[in-house]
PDB file of C-alpha atoms in Angstrom:
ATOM      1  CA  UNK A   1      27.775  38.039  33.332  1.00 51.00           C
ATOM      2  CA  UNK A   2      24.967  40.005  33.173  1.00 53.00           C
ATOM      3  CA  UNK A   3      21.356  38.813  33.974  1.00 49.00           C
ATOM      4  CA  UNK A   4      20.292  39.135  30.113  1.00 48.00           C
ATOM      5  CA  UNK A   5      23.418  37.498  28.604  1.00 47.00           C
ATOM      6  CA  UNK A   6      22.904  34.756  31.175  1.00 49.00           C
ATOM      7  CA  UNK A   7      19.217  33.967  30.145  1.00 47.00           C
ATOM      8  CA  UNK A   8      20.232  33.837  26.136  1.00 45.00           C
ATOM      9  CA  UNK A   9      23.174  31.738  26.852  1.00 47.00           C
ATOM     10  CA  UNK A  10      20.930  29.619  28.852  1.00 40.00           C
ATOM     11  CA  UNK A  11      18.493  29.843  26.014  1.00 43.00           C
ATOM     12  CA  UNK A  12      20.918  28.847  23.070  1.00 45.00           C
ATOM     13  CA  UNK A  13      21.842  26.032  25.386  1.00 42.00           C
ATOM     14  CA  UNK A  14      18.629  24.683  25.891  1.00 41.00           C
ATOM     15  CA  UNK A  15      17.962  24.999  21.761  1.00 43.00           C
ATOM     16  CA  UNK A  16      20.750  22.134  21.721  1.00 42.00           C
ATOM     17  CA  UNK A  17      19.295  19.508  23.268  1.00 41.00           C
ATOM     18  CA  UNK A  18      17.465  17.466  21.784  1.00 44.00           C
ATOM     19  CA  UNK A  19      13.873  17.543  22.108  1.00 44.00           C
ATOM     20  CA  UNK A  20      12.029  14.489  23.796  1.00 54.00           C
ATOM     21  CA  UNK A  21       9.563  14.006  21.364  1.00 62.00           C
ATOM     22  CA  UNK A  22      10.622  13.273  17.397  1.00 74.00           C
ATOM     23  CA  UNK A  23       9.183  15.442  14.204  1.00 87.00           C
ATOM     24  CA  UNK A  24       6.742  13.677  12.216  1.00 96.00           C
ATOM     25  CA  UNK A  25       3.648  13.193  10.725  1.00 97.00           C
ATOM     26  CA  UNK A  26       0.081  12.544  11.597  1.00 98.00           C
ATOM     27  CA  UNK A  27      -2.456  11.403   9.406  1.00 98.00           C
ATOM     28  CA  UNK A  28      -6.291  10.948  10.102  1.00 98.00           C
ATOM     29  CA  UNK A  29      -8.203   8.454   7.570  1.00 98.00           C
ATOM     30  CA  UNK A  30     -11.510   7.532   6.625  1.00 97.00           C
ATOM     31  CA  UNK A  31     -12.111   4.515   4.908  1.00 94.00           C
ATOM     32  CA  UNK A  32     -15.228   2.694   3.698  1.00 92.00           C
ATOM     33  CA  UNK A  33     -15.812  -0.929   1.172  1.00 89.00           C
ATOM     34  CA  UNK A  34     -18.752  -1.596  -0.640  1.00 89.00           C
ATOM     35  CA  UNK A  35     -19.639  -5.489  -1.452  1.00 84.00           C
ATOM     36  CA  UNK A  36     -20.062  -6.472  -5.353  1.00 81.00           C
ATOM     37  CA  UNK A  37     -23.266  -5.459  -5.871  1.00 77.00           C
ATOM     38  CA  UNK A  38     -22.721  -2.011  -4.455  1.00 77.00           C
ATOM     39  CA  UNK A  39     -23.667  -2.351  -0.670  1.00 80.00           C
ATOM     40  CA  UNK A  40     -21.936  -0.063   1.748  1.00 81.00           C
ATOM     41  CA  UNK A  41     -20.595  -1.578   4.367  1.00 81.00           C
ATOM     42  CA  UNK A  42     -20.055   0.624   7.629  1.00 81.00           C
ATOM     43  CA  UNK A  43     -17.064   3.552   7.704  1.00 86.00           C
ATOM     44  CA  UNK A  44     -14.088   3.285   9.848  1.00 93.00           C
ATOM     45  CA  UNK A  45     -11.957   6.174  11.005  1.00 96.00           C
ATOM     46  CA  UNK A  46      -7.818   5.974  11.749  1.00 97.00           C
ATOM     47  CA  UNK A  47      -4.910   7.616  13.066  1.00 98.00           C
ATOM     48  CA  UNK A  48      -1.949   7.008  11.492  1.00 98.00           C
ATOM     49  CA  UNK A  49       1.342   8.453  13.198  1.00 98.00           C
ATOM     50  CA  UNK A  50       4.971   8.557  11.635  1.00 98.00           C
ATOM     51  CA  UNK A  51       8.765   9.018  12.788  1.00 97.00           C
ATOM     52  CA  UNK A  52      11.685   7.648  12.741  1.00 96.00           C
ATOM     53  CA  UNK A  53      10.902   4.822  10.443  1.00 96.00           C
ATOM     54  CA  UNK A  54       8.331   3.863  12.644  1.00 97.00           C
ATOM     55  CA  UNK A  55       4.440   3.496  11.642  1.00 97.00           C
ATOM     56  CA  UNK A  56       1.308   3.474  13.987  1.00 98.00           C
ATOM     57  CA  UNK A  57      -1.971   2.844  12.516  1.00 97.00           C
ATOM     58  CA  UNK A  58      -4.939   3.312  15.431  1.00 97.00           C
ATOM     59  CA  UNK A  59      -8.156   1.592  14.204  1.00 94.00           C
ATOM     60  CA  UNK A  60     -11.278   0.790  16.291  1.00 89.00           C
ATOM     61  CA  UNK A  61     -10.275  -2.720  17.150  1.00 90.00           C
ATOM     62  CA  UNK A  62      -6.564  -2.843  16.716  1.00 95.00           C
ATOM     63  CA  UNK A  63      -3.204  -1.096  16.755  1.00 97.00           C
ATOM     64  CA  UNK A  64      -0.298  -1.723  14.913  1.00 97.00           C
ATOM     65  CA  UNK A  65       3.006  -0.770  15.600  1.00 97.00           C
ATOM     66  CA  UNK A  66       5.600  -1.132  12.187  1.00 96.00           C
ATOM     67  CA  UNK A  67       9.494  -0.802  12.925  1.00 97.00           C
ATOM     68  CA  UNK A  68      11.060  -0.296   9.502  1.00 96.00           C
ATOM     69  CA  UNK A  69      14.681  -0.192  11.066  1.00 95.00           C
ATOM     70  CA  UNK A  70      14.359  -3.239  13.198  1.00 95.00           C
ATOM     71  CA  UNK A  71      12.052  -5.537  11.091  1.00 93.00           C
ATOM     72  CA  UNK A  72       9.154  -5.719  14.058  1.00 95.00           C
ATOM     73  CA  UNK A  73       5.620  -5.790  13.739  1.00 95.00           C
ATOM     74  CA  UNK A  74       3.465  -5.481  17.071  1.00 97.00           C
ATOM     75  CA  UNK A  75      -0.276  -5.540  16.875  1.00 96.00           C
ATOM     76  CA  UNK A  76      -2.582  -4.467  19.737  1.00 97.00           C
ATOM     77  CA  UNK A  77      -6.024  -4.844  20.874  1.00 95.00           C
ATOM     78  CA  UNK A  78      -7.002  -1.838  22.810  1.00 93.00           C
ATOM     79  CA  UNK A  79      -9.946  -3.204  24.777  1.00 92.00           C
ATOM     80  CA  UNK A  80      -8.882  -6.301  25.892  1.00 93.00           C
ATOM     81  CA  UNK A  81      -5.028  -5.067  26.630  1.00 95.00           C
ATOM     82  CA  UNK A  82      -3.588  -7.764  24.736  1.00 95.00           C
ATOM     83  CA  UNK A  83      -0.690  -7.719  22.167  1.00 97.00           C
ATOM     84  CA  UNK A  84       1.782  -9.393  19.602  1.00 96.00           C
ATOM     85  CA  UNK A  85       4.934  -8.849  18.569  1.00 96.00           C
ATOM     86  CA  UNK A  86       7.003 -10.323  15.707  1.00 94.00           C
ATOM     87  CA  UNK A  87       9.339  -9.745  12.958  1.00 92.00           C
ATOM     88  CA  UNK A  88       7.392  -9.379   9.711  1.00 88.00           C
ATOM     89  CA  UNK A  89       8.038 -13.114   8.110  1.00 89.00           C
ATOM     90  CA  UNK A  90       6.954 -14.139  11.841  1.00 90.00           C
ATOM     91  CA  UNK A  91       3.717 -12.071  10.836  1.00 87.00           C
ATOM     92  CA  UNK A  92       2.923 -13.598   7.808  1.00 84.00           C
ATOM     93  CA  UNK A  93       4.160 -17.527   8.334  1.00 85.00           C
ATOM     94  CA  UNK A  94       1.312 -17.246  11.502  1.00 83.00           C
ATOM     95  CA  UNK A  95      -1.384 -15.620   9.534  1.00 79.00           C
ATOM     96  CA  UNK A  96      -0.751 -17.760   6.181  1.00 76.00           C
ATOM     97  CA  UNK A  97      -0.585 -20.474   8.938  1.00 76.00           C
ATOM     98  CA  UNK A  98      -4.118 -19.479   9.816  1.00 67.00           C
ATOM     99  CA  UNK A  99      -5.589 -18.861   7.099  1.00 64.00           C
ATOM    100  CA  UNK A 100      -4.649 -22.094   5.288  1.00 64.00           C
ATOM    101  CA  UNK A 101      -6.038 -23.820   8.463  1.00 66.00           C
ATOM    102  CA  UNK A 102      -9.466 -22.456   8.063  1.00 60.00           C
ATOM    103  CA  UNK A 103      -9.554 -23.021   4.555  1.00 57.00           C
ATOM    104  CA  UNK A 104      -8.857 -26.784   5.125  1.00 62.00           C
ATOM    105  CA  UNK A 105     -11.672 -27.002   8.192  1.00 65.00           C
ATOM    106  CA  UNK A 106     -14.035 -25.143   5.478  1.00 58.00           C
ATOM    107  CA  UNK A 107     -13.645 -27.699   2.957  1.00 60.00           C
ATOM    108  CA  UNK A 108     -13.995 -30.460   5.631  1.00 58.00           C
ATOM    109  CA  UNK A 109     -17.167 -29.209   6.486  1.00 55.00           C
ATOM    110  CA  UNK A 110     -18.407 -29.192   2.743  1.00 60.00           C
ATOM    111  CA  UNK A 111     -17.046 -32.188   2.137  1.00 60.00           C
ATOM    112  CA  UNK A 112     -17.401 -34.134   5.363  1.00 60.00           C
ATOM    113  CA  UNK A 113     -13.640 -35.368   5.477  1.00 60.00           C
ATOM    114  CA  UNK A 114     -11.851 -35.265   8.245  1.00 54.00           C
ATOM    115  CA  UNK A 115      -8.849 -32.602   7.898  1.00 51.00           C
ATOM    116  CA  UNK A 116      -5.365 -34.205   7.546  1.00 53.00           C
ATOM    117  CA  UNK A 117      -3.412 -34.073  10.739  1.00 48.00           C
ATOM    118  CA  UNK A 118      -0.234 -34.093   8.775  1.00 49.00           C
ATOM    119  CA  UNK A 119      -1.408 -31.391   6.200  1.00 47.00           C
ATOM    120  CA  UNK A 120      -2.829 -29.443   9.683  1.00 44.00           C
ATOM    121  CA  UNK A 121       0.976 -29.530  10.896  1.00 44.00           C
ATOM    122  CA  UNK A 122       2.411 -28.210   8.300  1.00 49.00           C
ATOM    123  CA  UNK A 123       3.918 -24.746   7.729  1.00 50.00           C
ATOM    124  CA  UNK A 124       2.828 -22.889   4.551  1.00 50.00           C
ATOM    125  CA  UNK A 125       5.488 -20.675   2.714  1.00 57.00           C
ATOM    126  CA  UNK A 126       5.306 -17.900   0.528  1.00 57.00           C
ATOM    127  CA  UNK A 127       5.354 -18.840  -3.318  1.00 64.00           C
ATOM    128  CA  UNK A 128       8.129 -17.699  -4.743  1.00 76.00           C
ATOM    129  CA  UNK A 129       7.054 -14.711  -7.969  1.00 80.00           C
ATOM    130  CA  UNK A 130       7.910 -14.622 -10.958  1.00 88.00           C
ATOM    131  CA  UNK A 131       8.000 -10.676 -12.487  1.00 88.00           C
ATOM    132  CA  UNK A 132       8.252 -12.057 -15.609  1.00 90.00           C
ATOM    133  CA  UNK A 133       4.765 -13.431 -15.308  1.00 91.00           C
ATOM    134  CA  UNK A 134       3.001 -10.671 -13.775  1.00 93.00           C
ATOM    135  CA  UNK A 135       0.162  -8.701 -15.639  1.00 95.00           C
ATOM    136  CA  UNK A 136       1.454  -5.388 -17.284  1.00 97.00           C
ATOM    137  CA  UNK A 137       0.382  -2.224 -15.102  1.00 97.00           C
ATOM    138  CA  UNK A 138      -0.144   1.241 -16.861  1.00 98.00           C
ATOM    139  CA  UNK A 139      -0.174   4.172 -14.202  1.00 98.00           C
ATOM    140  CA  UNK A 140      -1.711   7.412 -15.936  1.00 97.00           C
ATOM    141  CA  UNK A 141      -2.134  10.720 -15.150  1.00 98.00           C
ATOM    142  CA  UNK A 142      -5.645  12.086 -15.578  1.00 98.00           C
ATOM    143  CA  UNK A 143      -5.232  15.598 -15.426  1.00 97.00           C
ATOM    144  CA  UNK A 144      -8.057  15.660 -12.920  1.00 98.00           C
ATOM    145  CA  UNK A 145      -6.889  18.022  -9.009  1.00 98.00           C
ATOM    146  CA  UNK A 146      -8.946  17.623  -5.934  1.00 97.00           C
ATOM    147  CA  UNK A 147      -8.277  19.621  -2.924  1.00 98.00           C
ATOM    148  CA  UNK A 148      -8.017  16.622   0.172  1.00 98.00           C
ATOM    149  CA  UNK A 149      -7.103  17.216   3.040  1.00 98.00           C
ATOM    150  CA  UNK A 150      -6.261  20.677   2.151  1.00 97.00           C
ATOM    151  CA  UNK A 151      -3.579  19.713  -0.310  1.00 98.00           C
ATOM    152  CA  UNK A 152      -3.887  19.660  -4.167  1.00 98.00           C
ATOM    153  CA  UNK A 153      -3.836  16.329  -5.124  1.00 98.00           C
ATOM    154  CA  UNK A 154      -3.743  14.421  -8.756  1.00 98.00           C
ATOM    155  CA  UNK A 155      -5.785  11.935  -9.625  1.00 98.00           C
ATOM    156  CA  UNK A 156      -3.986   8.777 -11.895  1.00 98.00           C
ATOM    157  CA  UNK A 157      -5.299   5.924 -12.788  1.00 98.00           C
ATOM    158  CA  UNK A 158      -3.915   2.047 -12.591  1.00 98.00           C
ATOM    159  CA  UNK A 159      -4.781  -0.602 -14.925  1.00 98.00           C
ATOM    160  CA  UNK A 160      -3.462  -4.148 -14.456  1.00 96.00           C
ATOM    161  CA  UNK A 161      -4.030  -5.998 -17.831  1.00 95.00           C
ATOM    162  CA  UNK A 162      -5.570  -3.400 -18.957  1.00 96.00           C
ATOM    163  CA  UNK A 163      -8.567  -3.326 -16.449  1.00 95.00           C
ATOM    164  CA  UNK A 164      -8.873  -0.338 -14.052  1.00 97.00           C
ATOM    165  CA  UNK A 165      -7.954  -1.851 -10.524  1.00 96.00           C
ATOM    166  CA  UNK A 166      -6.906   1.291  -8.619  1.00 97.00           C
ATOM    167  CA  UNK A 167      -7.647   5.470  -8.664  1.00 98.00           C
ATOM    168  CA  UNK A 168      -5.237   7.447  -6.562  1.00 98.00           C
ATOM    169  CA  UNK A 169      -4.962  10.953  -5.824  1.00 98.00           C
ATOM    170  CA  UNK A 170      -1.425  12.388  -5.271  1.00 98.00           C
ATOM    171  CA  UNK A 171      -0.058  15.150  -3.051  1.00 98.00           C
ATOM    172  CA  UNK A 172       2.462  16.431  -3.053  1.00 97.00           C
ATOM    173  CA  UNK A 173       3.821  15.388   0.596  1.00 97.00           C
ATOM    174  CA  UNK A 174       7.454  14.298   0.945  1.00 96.00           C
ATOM    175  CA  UNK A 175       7.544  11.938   3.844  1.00 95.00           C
ATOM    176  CA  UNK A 176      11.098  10.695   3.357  1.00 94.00           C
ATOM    177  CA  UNK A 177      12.937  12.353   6.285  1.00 94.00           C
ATOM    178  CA  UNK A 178      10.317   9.928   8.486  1.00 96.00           C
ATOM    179  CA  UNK A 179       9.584   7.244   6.780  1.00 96.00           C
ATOM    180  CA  UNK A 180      12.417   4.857   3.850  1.00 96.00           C
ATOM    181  CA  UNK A 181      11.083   4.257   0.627  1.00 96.00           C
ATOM    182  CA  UNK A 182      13.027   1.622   0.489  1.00 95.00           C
ATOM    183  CA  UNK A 183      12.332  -0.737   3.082  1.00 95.00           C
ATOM    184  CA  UNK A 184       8.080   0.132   3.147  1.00 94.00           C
ATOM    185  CA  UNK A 185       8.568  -0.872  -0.760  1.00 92.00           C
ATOM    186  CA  UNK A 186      10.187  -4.291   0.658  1.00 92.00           C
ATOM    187  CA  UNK A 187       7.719  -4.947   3.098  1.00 91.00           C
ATOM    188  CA  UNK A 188       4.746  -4.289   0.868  1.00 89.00           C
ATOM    189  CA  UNK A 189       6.294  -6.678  -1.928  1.00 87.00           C
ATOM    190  CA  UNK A 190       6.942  -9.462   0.787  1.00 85.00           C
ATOM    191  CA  UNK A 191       3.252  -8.884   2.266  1.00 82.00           C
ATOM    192  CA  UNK A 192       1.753  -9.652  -1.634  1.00 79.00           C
ATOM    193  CA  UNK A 193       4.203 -12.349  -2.385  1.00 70.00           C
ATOM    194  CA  UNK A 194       1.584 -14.042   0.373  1.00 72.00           C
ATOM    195  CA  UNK A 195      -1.100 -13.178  -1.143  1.00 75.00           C
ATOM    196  CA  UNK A 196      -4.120 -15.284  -3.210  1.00 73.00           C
ATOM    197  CA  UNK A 197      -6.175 -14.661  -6.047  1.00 75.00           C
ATOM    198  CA  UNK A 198      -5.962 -12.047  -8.824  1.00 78.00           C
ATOM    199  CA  UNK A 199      -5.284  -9.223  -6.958  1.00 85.00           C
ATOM    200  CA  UNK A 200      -2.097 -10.900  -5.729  1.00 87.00           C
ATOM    201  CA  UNK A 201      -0.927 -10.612  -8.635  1.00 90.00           C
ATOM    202  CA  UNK A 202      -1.760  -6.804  -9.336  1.00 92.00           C
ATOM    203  CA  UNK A 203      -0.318  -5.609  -6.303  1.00 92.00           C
ATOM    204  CA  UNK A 204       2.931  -7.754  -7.175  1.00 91.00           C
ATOM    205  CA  UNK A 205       2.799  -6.189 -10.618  1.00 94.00           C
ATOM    206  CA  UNK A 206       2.050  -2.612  -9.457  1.00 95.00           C
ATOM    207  CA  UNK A 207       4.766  -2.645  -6.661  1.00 94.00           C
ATOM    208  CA  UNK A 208       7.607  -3.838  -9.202  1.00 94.00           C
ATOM    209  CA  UNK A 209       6.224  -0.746 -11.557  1.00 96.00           C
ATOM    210  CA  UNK A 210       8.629   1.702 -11.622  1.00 96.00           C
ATOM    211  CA  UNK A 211       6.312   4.162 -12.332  1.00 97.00           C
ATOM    212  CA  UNK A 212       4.364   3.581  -8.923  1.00 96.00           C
ATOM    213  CA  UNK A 213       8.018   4.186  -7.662  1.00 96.00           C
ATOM    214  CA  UNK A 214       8.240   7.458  -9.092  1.00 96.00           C
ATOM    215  CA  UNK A 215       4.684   8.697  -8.341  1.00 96.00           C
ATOM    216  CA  UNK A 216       4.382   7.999  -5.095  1.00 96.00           C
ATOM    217  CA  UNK A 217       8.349   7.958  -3.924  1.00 96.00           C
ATOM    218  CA  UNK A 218       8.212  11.939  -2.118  1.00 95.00           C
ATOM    219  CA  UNK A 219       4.445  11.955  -2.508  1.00 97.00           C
ATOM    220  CA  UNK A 220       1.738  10.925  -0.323  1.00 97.00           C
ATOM    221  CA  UNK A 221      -1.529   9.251  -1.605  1.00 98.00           C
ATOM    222  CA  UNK A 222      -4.325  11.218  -0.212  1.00 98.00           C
ATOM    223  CA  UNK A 223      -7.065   9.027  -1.488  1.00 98.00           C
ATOM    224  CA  UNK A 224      -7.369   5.915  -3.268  1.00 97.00           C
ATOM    225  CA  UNK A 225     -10.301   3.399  -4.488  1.00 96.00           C
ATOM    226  CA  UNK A 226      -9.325   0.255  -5.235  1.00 95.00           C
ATOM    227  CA  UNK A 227     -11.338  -2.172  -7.474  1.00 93.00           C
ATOM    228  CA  UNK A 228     -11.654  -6.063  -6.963  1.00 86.00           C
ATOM    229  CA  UNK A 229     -13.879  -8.891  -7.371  1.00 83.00           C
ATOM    230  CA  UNK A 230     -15.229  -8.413  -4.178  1.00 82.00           C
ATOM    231  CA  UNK A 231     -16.014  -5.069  -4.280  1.00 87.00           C
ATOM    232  CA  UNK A 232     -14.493  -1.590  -3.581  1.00 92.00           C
ATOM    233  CA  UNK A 233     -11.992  -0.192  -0.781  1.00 93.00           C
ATOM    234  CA  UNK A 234     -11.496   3.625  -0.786  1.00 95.00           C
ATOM    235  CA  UNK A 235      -9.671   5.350   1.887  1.00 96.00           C
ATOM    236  CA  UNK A 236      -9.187   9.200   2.233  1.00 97.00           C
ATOM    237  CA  UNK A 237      -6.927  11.268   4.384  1.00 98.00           C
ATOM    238  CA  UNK A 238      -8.734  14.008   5.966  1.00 98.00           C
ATOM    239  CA  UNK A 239      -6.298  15.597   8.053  1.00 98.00           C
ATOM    240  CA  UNK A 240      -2.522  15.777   7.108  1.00 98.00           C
ATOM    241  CA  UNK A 241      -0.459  17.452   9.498  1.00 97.00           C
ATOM    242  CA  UNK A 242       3.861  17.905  10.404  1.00 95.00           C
ATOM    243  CA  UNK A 243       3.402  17.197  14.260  1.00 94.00           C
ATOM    244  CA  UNK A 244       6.162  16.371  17.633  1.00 95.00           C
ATOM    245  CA  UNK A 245       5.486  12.510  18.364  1.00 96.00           C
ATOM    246  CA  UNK A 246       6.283  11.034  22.230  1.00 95.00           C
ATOM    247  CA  UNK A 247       8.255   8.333  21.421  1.00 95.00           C
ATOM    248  CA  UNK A 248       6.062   6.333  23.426  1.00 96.00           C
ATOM    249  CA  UNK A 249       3.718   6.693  20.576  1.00 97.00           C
ATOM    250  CA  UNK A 250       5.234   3.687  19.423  1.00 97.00           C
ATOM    251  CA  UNK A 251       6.002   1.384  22.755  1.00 97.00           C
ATOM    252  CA  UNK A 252       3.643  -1.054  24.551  1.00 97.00           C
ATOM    253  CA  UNK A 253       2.085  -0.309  27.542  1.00 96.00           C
ATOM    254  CA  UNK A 254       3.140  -2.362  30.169  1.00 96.00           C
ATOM    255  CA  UNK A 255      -0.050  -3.336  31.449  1.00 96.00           C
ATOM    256  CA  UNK A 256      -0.996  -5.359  28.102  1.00 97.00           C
ATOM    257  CA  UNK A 257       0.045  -8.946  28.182  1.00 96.00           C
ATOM    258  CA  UNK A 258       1.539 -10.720  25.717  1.00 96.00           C
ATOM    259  CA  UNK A 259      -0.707 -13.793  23.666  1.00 94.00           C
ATOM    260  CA  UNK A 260      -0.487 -15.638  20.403  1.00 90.00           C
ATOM    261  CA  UNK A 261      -1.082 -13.863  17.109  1.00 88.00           C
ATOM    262  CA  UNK A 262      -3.812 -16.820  16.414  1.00 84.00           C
ATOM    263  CA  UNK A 263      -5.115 -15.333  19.995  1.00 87.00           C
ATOM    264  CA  UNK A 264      -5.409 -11.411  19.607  1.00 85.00           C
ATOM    265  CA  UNK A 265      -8.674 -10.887  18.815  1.00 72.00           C
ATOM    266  CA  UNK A 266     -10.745 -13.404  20.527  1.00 66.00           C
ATOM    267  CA  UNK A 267     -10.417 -15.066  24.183  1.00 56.00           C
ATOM    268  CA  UNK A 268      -9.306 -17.125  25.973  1.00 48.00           C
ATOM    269  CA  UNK A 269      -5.587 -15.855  25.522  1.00 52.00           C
ATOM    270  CA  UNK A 270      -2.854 -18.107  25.608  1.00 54.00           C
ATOM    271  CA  UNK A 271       0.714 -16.680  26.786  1.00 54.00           C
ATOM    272  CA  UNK A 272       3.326 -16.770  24.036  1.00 54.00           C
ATOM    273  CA  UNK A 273       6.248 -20.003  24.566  1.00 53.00           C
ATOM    274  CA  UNK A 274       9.030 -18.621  26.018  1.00 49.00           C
ATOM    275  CA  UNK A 275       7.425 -15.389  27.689  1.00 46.00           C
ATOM    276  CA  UNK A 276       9.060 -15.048  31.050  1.00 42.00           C
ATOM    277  CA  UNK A 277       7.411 -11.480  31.491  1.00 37.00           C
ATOM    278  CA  UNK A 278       4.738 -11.797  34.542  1.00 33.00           C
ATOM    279  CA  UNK A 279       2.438  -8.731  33.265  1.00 34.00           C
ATOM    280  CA  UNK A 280       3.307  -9.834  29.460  1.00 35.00           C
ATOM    281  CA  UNK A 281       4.859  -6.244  28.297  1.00 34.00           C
ATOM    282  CA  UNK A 282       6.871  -6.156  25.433  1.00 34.00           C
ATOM    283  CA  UNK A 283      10.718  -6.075  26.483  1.00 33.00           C
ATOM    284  CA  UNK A 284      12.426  -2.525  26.608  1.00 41.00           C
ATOM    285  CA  UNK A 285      15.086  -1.626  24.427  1.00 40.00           C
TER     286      UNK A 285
END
């Protein structure tokens, strides 16, 4: 064969196989809150990277890791080289777990009771919701295009009971090949069902909405403010971009040792029951 058939052949061949690193999507947010009287609080910048049904979100003092396919939820805290891992429900029985526990120690300090050891014990669930009793949502159109992150986005409004609880800004990004509708829909209804207070109940109502389904089903939201008692949230993408991801993009390093949720962000850690790792790393698949 000659020399120049041989190097096409070899070419085509090598067009075949399957590259190493997976198509997707990388995001780049900024976010900022202001308190209820208007006070900004300080900015925060984050990566967020997506293939494969997989979802990293890089912040400043932790990573997290979401694995639509497999259920698992791995958070990370880059400067101390600890981590988590979990299934979702694991995720939220721990932090309900926590978060009812310093609730009950708060009011025992106001109060001057002791906390009840059986009430300390016991495992919180998620309350079961009712749709039926969920706040109506009205998702409008304003007519209103801003140019974010180089796209040409919408702008619609969201009213729950009729009072204006979220702007978002639409592009027209279809992230479907990457990333099921289906099961980030489920996961966001089971995070809210967890949920207290009033918005609870507007992010219940607003993920049930099939109008939110069909806005934002092959669209990305490029910006959003959200509106609640204790303030505002707003978070806007400023880069958008189709890029190769290393599948190790979404592994743990195996110098980070594994620790309690409860124990992530503050020391001393305390090695998860049943970890028979020696450095901790998160088991490979």
């Amino acid at each position: 064969m000659p020399s120049t058939l041989r190097s096409l052949a070899i070419l085509a061949a090598l067009a075949l196989i399957p590259s190493l690193a997976q198509a997707g999507w990388v995001i780049e947010w900024s976010t900022a809150a202001a308190g209820p009287k208007g006070q900004a609080m300080a900015a925060q910048k984050a990566t967020q990277s997506i293939a494969k049904n997989q979802v990293r979100m890089d912040q400043p003092e932790v990573v997290t890791i979401t694995d639509y396919d497999k259920d698992r939820l791995v958070m990370m805290n880059p400067t101390k080289d600890y981590f988590w891992s979990g299934s979702s429900s694991d995720y939220l029985r721990e932090m309900t777990t926590a978060r009812d526990a310093a609730i009950r120690e708060r009011i025992g300090h106001l109060t001057g009771k002791k906390k009840d050891k059986d009430a300390a014990a016991s495992v919180p669930t998620p309350s079961t919701v009712d749709p039926s009793k969920l706040p109506p949502v009205s998702i409008t159109a304003t007519g209103v295009t801003e140019k974010i992150a180089g796209y040409a986005a919408e702008k619609y409004e969201v009213r729950v009971d009729g009072d204006l609880f979220e702007e978002m800004w639409i592009a027209p990004v279809d992230l479907s090949s990457d990333l099921n509708y289906d099961r980030y829909l489920a996961q966001q209804l089971k995070n809210s069902a967890v949920m207290q207070g009033k918005s609870a109940d507007a992010y219940n109502a607003i993920y049930r909405d099939p109008e939110y389904r069909r806005v934002t089903e092959k669209a990305l939201v490029v910006k959003s403010v959200t509106h609640h008692v204790a303030g505002t949230f707003e978070r806007t993408a400023t880069s958008v971009q189709q890029r190769d991801i290393p599948p190790s993009t979404f592994t743990v390093p195996d110098s980070y040792r594994k620790v309690r949720l409860s124990d992530l962000m503050e020391p001393p850690p305390t090695p998860a029951p049943g970890d028979a790792s020696p450095s901790g790393a998160m088991p490979k698949n």
